[in-house]
CSV table of C-alpha atoms in Angstrom, one decimal:
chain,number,residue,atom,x,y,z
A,81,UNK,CA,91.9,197.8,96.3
A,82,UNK,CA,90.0,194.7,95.0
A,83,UNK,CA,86.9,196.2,94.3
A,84,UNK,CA,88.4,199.4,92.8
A,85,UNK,CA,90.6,197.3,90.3
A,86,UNK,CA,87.4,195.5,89.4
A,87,UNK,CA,85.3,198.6,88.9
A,88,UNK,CA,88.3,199.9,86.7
A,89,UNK,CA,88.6,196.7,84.2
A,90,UNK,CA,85.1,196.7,83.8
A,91,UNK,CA,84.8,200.2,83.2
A,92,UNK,CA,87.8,199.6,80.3
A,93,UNK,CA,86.2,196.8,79.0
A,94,UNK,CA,83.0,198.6,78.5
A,95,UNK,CA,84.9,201.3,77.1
A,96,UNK,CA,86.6,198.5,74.6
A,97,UNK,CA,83.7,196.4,73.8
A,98,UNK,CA,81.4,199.1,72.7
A,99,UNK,CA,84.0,200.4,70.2
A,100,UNK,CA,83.5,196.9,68.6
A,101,UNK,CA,79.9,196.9,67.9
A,102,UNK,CA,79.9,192.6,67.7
A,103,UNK,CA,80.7,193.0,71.3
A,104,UNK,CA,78.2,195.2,73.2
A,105,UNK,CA,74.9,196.6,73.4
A,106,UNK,CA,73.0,198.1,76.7
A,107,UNK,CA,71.1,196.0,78.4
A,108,UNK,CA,73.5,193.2,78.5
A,109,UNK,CA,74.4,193.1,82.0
A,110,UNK,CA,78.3,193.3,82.1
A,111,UNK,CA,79.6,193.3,85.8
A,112,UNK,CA,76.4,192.4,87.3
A,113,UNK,CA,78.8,189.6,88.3
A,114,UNK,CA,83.0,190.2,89.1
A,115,UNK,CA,85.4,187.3,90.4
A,116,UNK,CA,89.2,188.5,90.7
A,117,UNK,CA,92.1,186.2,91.5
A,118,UNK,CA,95.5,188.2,91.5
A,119,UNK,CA,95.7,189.9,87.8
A,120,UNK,CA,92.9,188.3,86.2
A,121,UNK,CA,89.3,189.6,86.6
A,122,UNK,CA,86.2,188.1,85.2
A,123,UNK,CA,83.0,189.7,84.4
A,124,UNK,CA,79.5,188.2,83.8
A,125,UNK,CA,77.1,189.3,81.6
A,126,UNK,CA,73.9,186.8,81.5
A,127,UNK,CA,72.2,189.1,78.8
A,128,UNK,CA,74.7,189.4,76.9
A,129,UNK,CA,73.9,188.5,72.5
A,130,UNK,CA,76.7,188.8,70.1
A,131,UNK,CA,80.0,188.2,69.5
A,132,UNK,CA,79.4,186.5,66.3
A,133,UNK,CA,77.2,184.0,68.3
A,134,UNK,CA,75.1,182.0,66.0
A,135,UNK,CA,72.0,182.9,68.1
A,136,UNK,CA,71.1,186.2,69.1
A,137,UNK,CA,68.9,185.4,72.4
A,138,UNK,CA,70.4,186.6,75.5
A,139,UNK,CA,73.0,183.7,75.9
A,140,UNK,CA,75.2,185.4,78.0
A,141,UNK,CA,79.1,185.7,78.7
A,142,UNK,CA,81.7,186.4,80.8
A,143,UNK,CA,84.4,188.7,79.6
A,144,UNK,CA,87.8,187.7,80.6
A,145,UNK,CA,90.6,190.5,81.7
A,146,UNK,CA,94.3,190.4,82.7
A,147,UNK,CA,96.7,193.0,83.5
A,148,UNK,CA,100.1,192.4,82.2
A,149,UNK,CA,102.9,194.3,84.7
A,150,UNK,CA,104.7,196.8,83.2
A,151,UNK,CA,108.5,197.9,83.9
A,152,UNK,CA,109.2,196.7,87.3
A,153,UNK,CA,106.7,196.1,89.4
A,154,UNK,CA,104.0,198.9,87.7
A,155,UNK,CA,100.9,197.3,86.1
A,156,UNK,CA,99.5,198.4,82.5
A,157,UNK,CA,96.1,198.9,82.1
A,158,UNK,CA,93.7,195.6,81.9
A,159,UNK,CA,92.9,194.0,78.4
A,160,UNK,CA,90.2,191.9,77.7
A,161,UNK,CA,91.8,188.8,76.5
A,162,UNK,CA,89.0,186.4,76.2
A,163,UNK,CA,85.2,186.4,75.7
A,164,UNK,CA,83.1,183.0,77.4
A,165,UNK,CA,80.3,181.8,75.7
A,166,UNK,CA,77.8,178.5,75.3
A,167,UNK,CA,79.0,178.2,71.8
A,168,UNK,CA,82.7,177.6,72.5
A,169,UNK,CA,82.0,174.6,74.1
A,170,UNK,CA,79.9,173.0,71.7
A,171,UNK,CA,76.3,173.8,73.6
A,172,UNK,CA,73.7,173.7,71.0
A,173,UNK,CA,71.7,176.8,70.1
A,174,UNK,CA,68.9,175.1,71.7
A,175,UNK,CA,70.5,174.9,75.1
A,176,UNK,CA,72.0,178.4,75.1
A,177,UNK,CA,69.5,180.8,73.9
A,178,UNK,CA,68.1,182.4,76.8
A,179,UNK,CA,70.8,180.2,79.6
A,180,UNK,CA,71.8,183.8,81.5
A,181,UNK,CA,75.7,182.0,81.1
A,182,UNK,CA,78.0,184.4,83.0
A,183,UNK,CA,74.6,184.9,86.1
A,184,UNK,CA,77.7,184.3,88.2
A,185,UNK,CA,81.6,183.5,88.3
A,186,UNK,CA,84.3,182.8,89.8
A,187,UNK,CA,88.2,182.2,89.3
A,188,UNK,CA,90.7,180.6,91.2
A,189,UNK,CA,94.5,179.7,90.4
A,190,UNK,CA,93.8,178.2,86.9
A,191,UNK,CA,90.2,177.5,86.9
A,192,UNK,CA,87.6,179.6,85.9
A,193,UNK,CA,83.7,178.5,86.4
A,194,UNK,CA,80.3,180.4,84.8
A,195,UNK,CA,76.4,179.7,85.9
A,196,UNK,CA,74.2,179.6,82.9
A,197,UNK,CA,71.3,178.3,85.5
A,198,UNK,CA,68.5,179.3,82.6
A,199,UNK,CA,70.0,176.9,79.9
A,200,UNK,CA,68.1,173.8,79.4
A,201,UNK,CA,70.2,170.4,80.2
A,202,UNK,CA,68.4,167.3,78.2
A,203,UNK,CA,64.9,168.9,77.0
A,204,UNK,CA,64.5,170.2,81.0
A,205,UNK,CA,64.1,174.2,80.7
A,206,UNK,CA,65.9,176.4,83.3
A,207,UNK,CA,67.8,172.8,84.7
A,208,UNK,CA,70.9,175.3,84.9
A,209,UNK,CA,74.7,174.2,84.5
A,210,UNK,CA,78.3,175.1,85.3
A,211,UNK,CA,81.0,175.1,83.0
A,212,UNK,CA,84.8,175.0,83.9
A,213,UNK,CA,87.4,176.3,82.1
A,214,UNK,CA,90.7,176.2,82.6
A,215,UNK,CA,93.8,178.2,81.6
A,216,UNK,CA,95.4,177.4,78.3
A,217,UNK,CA,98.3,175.0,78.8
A,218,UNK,CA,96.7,173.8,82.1
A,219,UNK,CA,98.7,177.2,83.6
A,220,UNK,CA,97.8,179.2,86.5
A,221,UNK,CA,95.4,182.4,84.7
A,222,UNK,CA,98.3,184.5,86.3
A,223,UNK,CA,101.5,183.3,85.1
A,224,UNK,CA,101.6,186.5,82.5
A,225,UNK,CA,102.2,184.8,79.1
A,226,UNK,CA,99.2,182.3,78.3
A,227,UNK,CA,95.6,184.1,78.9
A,228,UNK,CA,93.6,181.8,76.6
A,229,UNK,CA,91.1,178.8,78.5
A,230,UNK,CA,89.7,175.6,77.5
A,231,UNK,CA,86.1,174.4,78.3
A,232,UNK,CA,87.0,171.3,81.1
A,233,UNK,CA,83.5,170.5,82.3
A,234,UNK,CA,79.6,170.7,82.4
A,235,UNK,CA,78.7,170.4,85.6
A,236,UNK,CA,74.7,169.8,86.2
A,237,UNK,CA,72.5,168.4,88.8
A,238,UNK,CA,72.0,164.5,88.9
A,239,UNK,CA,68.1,164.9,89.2
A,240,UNK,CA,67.9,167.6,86.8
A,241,UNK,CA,63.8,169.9,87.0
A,242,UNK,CA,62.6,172.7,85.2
A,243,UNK,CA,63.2,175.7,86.9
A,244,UNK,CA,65.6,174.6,89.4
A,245,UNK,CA,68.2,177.2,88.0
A,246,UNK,CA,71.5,175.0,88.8
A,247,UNK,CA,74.3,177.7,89.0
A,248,UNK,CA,72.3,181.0,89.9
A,249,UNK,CA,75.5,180.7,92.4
A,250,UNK,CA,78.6,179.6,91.9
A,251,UNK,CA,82.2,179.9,94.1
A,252,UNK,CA,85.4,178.4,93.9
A,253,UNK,CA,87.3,178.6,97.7
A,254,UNK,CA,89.7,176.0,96.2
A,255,UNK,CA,91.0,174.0,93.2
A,256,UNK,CA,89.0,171.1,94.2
A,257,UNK,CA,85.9,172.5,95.4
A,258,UNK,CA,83.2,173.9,93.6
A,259,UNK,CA,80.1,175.2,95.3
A,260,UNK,CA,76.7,175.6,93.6
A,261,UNK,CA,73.4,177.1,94.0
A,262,UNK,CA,70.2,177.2,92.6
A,263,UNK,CA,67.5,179.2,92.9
A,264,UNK,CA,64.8,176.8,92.5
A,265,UNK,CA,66.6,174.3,94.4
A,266,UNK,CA,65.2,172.8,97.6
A,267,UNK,CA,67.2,171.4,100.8
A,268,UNK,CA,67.6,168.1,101.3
């Protein structure tokens, strides 16, 4: 049911963002990535460019959708009610172009958390981060009236190296875990 709920919101939103032409463009990559947590779904897309970003190199997103429930128990269709992006959060142009934000995502209860493991973290190409949003209000993304989210956190390696990719992976199985991967990363 999951995965056919997911399909369907992503299929809508492409339908809805490429009526807006700000919004999409093939290529970008929306759903290589889907996280769902009870009537919010979010969708990566690392390739993404637009959405009046002030840079127009592959920063990525990740395309937030809810589903508000109808009469009774019935749900409506899902809406995309927020769009993710380096910018919102005060990243400078420098450090998004190119960052693949949205490579991976994940929400749970109020949180929401995007990889951009291609976005350079102080002068250090392809270092990678994590950002952390939560939902507006500090409420659970569920609670059917507030759908908006605040940047929380940058979340990067202590020993930051080119090409490490910090946040290739991400997962939250909690709201006080976060688990990261990178691609370039070794064990320790």
């Amino acid at each position: 049911i999951a995965a056919g709920n997911a399909h369907r919101a992503v299929t809508e939103a492409e339908s809805q963002a490429s009526n807006d032409g700000n919004l999409h463009t093939t290529g970008q990559a929306l759903g290589d990535c889907i996280a769902m947590y009870d009537r919010v779904i979010v969708a990566g897309a690392p390739r993404f460019s637009g959405h009046n970003l002030s840079y127009e190199t592959q920063s990525g997103a990740a395309f937030v959708f809810h589903r508000h429930m109808g009469n009774g128990s019935e749900a409506s269709d899902w809406t995309l009610s927020n769009v993710l992006t380096g910018q919102e959060f005060g990243s400078t142009s420098d450090a998004a172009q190119n960052a693949a934000f949205g490579m991976d995502v994940d929400v749970f209860e109020k949180y929401i958390v995007v990889g951009a493991p291609s976005g350079k973290y102080n002068g250090t190409a392809a270092a990678g981060a994590v950002y952390v949003f939560t939902g507006a209000n500090g409420s659970e993304v569920d609670n059917g009236s507030h759908y908006g989210f605040n940047y929380v956190a940058t979340l990067t390696p202590s020993d930051a190296e080119a090409n490490k990719h910090f946040g290739s992976t991400v997962s939250m199985p909690n709201a006080h875990t976060i688990v990261v991967g990178g691609a370039g990363l070794s064990s320790a």
